[in-house]
mmCIF file with all atom_site columns, C-alpha atoms in Angstrom:
data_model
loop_
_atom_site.group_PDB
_atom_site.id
_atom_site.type_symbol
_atom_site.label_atom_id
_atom_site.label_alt_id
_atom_site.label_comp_id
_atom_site.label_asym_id
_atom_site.label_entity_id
_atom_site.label_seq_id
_atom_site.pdbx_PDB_ins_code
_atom_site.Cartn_x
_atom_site.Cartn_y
_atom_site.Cartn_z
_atom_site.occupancy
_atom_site.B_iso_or_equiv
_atom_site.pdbx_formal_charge
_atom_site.auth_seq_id
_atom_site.auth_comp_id
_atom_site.auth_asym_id
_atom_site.auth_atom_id
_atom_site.pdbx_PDB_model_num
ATOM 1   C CA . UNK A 1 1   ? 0.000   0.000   0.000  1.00 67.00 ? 1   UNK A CA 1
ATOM 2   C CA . UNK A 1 2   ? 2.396   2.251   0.712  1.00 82.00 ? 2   UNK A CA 1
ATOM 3   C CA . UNK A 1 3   ? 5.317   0.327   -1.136 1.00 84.00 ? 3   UNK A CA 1
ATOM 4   C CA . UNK A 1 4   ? 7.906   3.529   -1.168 1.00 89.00 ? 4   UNK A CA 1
ATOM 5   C CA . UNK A 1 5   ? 7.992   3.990   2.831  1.00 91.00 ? 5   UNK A CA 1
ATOM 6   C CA . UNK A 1 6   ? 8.547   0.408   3.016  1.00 86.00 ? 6   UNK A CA 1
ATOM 7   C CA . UNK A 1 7   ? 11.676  0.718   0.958  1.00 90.00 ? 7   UNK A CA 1
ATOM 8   C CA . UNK A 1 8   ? 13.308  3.150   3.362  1.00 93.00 ? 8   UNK A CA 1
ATOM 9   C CA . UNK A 1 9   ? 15.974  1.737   5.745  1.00 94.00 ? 9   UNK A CA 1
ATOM 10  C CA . UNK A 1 10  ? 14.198  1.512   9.326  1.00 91.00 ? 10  UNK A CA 1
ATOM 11  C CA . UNK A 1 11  ? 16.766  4.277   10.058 1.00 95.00 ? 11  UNK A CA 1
ATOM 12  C CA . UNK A 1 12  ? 15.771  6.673   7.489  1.00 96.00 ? 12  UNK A CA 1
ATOM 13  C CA . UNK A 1 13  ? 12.294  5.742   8.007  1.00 96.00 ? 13  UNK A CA 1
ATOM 14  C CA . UNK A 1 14  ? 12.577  6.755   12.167 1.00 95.00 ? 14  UNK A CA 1
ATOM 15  C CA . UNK A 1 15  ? 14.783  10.011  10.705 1.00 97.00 ? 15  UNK A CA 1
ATOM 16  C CA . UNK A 1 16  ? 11.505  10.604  8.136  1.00 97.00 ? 16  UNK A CA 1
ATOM 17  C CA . UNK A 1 17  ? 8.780   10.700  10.919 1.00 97.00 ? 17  UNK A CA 1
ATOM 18  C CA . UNK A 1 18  ? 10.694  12.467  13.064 1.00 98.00 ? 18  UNK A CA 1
ATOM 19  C CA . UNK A 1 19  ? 10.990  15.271  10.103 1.00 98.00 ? 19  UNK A CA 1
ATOM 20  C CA . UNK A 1 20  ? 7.783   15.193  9.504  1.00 98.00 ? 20  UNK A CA 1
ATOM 21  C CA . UNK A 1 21  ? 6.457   15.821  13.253 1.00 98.00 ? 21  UNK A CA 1
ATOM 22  C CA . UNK A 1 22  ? 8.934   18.483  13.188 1.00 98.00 ? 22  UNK A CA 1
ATOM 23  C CA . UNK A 1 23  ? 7.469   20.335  10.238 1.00 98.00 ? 23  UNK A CA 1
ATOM 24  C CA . UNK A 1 24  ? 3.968   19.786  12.119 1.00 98.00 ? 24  UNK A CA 1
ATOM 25  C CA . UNK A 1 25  ? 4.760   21.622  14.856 1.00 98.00 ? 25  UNK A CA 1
ATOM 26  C CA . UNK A 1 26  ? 6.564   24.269  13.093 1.00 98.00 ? 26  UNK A CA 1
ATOM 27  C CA . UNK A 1 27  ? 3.471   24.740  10.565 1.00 98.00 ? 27  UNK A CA 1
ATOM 28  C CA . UNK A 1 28  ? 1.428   23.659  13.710 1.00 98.00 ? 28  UNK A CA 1
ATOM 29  C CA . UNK A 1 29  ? 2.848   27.016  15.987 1.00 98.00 ? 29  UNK A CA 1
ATOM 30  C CA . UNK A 1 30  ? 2.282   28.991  13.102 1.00 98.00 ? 30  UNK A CA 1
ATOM 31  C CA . UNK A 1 31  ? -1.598  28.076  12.194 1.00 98.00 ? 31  UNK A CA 1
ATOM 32  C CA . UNK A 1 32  ? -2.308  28.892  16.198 1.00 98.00 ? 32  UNK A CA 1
ATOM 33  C CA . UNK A 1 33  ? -0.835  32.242  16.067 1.00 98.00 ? 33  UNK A CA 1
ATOM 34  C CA . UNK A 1 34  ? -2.578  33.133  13.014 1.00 98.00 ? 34  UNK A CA 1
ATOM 35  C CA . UNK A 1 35  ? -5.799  31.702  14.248 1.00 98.00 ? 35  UNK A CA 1
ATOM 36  C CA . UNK A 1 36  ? -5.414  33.800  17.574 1.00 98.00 ? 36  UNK A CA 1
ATOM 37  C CA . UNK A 1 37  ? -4.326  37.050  15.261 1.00 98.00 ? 37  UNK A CA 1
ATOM 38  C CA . UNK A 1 38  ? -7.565  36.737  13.519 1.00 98.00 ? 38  UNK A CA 1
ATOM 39  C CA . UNK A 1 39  ? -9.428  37.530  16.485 1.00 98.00 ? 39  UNK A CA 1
ATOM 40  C CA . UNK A 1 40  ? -12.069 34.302  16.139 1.00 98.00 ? 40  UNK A CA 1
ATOM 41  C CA . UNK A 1 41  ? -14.141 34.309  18.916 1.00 97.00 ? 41  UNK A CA 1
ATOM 42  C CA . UNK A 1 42  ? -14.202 30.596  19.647 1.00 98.00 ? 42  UNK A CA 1
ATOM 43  C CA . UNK A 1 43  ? -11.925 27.741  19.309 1.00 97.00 ? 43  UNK A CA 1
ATOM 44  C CA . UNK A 1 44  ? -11.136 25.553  15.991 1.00 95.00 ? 44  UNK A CA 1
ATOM 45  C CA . UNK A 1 45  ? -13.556 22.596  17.440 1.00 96.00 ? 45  UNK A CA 1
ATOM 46  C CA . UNK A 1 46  ? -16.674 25.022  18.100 1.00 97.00 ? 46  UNK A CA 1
ATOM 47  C CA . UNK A 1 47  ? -16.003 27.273  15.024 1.00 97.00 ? 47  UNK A CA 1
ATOM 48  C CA . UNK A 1 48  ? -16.147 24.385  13.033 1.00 98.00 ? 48  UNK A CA 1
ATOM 49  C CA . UNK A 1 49  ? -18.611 22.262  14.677 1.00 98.00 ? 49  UNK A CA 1
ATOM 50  C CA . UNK A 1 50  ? -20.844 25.109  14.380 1.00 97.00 ? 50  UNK A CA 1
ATOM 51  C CA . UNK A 1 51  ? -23.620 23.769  11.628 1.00 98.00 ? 51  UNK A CA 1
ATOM 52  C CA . UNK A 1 52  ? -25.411 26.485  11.551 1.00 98.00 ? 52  UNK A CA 1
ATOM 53  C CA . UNK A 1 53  ? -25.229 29.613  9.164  1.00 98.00 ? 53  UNK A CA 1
ATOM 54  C CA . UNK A 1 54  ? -26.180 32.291  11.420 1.00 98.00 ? 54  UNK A CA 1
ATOM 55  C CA . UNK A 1 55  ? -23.546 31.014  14.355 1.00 98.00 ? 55  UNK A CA 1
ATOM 56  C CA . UNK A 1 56  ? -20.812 31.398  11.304 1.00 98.00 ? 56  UNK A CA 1
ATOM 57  C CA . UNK A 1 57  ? -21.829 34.586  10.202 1.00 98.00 ? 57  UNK A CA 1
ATOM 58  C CA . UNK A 1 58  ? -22.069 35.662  14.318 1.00 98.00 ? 58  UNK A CA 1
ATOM 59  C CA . UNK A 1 59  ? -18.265 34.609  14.213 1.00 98.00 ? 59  UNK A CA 1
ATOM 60  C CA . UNK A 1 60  ? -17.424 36.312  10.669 1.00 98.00 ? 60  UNK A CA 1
ATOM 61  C CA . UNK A 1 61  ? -18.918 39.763  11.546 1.00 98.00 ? 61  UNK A CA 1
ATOM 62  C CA . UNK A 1 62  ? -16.805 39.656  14.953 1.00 98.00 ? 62  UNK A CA 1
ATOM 63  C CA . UNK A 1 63  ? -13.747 39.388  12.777 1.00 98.00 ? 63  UNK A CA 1
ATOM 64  C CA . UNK A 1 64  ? -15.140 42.302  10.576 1.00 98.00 ? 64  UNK A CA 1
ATOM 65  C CA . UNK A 1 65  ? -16.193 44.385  13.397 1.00 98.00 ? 65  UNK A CA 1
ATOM 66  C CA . UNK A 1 66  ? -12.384 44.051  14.792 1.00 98.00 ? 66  UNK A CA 1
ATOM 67  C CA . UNK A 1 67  ? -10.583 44.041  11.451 1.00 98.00 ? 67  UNK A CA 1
ATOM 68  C CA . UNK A 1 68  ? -9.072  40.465  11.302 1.00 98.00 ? 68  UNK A CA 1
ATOM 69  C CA . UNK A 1 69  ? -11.338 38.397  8.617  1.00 97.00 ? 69  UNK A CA 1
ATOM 70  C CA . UNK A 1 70  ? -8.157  39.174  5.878  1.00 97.00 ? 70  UNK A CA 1
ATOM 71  C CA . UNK A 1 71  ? -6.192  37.436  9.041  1.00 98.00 ? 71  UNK A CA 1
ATOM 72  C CA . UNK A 1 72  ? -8.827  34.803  9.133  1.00 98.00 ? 72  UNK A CA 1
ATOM 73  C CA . UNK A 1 73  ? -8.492  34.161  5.010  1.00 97.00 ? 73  UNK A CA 1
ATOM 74  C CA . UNK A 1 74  ? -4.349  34.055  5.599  1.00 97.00 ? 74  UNK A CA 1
ATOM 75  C CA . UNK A 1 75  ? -5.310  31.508  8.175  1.00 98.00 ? 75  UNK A CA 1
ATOM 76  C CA . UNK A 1 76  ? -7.392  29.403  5.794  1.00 97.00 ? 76  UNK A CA 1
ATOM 77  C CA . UNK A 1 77  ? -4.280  29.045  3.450  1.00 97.00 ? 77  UNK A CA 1
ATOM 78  C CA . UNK A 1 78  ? -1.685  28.556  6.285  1.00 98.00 ? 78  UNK A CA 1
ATOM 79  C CA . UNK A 1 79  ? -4.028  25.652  7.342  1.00 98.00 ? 79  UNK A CA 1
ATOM 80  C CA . UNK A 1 80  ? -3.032  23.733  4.029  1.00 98.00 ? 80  UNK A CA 1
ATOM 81  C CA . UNK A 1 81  ? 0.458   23.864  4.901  1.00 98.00 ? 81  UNK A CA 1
ATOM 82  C CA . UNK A 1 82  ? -0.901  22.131  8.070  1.00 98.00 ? 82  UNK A CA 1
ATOM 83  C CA . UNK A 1 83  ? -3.090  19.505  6.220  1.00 98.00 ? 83  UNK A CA 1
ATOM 84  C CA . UNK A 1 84  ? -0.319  18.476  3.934  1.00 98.00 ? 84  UNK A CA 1
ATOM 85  C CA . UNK A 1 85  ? 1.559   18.039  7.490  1.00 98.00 ? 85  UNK A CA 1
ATOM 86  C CA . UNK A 1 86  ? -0.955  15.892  8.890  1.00 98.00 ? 86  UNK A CA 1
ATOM 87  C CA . UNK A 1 87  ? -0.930  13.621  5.920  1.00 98.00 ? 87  UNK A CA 1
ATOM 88  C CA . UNK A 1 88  ? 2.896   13.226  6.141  1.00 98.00 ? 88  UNK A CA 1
ATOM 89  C CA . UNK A 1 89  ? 2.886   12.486  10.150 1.00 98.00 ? 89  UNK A CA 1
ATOM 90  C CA . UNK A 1 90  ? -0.182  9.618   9.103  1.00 98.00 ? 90  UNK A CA 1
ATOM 91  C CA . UNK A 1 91  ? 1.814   8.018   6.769  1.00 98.00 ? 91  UNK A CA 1
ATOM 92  C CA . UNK A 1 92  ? 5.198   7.899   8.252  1.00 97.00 ? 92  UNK A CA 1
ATOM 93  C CA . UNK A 1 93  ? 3.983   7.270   11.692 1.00 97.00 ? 93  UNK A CA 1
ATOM 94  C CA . UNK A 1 94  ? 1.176   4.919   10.522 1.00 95.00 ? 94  UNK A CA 1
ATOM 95  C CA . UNK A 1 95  ? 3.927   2.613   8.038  1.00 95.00 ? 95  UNK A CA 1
ATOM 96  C CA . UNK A 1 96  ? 6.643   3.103   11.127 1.00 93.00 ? 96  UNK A CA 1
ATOM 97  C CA . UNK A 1 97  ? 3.690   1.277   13.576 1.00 90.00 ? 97  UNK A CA 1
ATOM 98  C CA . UNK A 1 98  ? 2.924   -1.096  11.604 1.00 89.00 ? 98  UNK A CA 1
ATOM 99  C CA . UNK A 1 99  ? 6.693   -1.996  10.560 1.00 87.00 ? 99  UNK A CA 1
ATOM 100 C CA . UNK A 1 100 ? 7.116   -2.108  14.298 1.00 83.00 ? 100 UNK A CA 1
ATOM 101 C CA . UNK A 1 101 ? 4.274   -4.000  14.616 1.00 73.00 ? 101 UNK A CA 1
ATOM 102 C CA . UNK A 1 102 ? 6.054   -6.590  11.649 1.00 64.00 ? 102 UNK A CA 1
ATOM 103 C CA . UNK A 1 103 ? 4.633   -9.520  11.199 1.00 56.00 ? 103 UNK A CA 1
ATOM 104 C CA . UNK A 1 104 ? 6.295   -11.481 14.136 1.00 54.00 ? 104 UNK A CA 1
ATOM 105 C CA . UNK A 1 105 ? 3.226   -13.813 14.826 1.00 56.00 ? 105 UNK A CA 1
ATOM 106 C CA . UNK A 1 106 ? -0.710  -13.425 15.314 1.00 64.00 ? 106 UNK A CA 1
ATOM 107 C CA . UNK A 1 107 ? -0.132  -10.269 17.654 1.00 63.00 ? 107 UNK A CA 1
ATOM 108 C CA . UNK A 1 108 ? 2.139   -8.572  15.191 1.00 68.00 ? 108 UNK A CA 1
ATOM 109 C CA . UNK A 1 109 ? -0.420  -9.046  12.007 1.00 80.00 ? 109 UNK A CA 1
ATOM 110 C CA . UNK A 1 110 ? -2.568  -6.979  14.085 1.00 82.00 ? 110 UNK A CA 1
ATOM 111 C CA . UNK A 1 111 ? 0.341   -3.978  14.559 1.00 84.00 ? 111 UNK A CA 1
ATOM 112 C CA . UNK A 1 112 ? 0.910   -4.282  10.909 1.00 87.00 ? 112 UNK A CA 1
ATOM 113 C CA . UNK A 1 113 ? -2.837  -3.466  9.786  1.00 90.00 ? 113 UNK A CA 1
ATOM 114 C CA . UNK A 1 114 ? -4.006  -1.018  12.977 1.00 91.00 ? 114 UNK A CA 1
ATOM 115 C CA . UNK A 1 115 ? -0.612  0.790   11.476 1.00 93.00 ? 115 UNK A CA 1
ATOM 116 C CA . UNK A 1 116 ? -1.994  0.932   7.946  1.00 94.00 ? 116 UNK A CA 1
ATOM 117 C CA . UNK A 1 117 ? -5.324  1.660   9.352  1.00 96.00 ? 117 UNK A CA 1
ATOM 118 C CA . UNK A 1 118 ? -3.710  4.646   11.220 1.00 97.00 ? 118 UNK A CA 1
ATOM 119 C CA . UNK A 1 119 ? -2.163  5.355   8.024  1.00 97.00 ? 119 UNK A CA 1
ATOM 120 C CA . UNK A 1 120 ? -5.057  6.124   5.525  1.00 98.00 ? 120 UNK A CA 1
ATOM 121 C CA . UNK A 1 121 ? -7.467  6.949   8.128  1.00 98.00 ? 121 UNK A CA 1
ATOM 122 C CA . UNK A 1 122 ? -4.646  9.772   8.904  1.00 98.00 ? 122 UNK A CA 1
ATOM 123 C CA . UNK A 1 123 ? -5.057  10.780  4.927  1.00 98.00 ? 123 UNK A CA 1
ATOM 124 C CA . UNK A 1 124 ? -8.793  10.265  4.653  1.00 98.00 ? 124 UNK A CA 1
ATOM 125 C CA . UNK A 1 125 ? -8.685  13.016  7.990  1.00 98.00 ? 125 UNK A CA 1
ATOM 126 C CA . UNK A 1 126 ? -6.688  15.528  6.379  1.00 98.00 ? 126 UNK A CA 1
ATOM 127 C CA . UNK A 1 127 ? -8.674  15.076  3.036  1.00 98.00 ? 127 UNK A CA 1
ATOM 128 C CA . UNK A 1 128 ? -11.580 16.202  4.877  1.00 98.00 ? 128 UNK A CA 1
ATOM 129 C CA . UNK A 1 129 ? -9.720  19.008  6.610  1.00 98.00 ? 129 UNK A CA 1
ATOM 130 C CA . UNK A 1 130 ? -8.866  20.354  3.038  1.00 98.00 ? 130 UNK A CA 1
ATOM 131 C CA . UNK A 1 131 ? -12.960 20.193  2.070  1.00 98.00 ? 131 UNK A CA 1
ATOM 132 C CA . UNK A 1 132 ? -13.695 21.904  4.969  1.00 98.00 ? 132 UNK A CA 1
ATOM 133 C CA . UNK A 1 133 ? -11.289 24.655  3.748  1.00 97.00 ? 133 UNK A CA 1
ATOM 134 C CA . UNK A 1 134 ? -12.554 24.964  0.530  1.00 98.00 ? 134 UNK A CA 1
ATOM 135 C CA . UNK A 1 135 ? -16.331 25.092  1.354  1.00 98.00 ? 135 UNK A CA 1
ATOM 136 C CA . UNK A 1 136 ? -14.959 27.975  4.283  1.00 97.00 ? 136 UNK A CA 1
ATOM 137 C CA . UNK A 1 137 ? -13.882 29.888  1.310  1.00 98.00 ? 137 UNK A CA 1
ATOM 138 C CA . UNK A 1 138 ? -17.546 29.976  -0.457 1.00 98.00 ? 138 UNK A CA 1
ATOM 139 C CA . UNK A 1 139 ? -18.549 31.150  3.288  1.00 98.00 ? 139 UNK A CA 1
ATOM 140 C CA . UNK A 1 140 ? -15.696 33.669  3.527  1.00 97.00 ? 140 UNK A CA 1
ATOM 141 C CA . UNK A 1 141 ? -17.057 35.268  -0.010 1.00 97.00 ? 141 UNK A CA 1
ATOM 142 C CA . UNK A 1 142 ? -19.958 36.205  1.415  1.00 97.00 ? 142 UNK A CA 1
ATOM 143 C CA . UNK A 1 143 ? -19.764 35.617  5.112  1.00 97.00 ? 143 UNK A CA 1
ATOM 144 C CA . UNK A 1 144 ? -22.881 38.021  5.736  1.00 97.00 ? 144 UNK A CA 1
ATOM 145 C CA . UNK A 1 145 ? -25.259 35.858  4.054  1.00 98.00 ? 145 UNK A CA 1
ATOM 146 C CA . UNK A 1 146 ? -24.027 31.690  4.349  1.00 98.00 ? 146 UNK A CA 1
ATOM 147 C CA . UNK A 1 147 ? -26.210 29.186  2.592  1.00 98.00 ? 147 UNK A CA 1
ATOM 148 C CA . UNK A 1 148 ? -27.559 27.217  5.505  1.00 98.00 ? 148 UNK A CA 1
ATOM 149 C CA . UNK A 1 149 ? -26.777 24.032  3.669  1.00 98.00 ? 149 UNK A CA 1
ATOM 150 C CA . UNK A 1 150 ? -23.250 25.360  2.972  1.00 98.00 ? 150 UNK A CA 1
ATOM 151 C CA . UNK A 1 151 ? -23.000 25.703  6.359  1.00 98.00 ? 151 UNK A CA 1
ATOM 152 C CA . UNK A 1 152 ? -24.118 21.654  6.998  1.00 98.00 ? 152 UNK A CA 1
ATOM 153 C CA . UNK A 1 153 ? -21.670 20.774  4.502  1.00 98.00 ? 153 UNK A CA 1
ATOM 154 C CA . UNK A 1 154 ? -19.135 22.559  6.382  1.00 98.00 ? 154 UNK A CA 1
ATOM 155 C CA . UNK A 1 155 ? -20.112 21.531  9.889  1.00 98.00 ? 155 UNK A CA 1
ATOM 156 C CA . UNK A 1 156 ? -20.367 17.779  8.446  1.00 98.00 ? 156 UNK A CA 1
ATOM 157 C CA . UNK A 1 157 ? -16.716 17.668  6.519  1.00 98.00 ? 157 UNK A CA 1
ATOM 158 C CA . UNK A 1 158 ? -15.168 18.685  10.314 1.00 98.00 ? 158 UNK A CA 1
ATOM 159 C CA . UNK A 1 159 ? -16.927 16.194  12.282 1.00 98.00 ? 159 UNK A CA 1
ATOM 160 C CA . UNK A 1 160 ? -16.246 13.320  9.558  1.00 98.00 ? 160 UNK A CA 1
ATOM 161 C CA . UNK A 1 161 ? -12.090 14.751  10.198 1.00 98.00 ? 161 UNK A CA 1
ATOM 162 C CA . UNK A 1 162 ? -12.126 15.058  14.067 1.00 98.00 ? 162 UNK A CA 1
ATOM 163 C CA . UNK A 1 163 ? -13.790 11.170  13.879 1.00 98.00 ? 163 UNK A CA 1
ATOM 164 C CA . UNK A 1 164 ? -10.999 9.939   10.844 1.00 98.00 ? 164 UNK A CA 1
ATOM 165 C CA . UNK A 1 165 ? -7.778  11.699  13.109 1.00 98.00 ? 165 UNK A CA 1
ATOM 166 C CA . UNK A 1 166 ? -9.516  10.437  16.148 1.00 98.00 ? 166 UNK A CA 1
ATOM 167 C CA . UNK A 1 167 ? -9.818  7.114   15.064 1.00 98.00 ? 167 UNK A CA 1
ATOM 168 C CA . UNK A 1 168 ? -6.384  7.955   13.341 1.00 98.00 ? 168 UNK A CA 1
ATOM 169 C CA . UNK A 1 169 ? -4.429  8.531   16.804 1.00 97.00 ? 169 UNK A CA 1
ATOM 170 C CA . UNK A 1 170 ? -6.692  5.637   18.430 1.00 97.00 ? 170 UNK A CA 1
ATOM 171 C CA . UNK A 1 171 ? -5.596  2.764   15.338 1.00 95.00 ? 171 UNK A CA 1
ATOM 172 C CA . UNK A 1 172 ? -1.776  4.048   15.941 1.00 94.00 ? 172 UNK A CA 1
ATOM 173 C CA . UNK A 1 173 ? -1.960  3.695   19.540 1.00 91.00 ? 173 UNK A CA 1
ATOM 174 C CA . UNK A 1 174 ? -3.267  0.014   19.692 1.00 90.00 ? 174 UNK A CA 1
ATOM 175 C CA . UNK A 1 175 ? -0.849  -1.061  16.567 1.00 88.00 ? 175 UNK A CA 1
ATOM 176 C CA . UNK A 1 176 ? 2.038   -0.073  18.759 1.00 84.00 ? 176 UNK A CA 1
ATOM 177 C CA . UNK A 1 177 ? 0.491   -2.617  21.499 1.00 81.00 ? 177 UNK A CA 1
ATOM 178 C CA . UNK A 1 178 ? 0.292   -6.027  19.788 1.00 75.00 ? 178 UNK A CA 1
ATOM 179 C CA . UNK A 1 179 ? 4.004   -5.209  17.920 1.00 66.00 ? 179 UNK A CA 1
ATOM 180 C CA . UNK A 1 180 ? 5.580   -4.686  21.728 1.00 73.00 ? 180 UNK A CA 1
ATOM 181 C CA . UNK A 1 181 ? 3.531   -7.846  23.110 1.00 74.00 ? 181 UNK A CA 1
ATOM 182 C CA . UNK A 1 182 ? 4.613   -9.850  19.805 1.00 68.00 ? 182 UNK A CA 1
ATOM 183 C CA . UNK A 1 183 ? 8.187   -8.823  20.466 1.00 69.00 ? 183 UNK A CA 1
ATOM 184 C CA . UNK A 1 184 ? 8.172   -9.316  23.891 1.00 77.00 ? 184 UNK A CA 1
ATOM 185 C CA . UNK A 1 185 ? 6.871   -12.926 23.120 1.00 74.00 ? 185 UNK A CA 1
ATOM 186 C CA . UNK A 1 186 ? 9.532   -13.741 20.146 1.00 73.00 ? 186 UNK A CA 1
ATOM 187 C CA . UNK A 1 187 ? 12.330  -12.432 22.913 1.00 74.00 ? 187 UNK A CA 1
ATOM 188 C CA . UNK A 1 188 ? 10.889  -15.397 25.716 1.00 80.00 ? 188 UNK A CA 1
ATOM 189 C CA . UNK A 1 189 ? 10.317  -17.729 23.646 1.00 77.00 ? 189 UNK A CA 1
ATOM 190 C CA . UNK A 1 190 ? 13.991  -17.343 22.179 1.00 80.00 ? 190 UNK A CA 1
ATOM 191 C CA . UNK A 1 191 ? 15.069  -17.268 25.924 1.00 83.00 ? 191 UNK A CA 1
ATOM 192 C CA . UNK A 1 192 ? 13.353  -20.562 26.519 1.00 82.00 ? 192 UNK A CA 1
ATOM 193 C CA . UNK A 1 193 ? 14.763  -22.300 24.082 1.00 77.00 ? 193 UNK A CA 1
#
């Protein structure tokens, strides 16, 4: 599936991840500070989680009132820097689980595939995160009068990404789990013998 990660020497595969999570929290520091210079009232979760038109264009005319919805747009754009991020972290970390993970014995197959699941549940998140972008922009163009279904559509692309990186985070926790347990077995049952 993801046949070019698996290439990598482990090493430059552990040095890859840990590149990527850099550049996350680099892009990461920079989407908060331009999210807090824009002056939106609420957090990311609540803004986005809003689903309904007239809450948006509550939040918009705040950032009108106080001169910070061009702050907002700039926001919108550093936010793709920050999806393409995401989708790097899911794939490196996912591929690095599930190589952990290996396919040692039964306990192991189950690392391997939570770690793929991580993987391009991670991508299918950040997809979402970039629809929710776009369909802010056809808000933003207007952001006095929002289509109340443009608003659903909005609402409903954020949820479907906080449940994909949820389950995201969730999948690469428990791959890690069976991989340790499957090592941990291989080492005591080489000790045994």
């Amino acid at each position: 599936m993801f046949p070019v990660v698996f290439r990598l020497p482990a090493l430059a595969h552990l040095t890859a991840a840990a590149l990527a999570f850099g550049g996350f929290q680099w892009v990461k520091s920079r989407l908060d500070a331009s999210y807090a210079a824009s002056g939106h009232p609420v957090d990311y979760a609540t803004g986005q989680l809003a689903f309904d038109a007239r809450l948006l264009e509550g939040y918009y005319a705040h950032m009108i009132e106080a001169g910070t919805l061009e702050v907002y747009w700039q926001t919108q754009f550093i936010d793709f820097g920050f999806i393409a991020a995401v989708m790097c972290v899911a794939v490196l970390f996912g591929t690095l689980a599930a190589r952990f993970g290996g396919r040692i014995n039964r306990l192991g197959v189950w690392g391997w595939h939570l770690g793929l699941a991580a993987a391009v549940l991670g991508v299918s998140g950040a997809a979402f995160d970039a629809l929710e972008n776009l369909l802010s922009f056809f808000m933003l163009a207007n952001p006095q009068a929002i289509p109340q279904p443009l608003a659903l559509a909005y609402s409903t692309s954020a949820a479907v990404k906080f449940a994909l990186l949820t389950a995201t985070m969730l999948c690469l926790l428990l791959s890690i789990l069976p991989g340790a347990a499957g090592r941990i077995q291989s080492a005591v049952s080489k000790a045994r013998q």
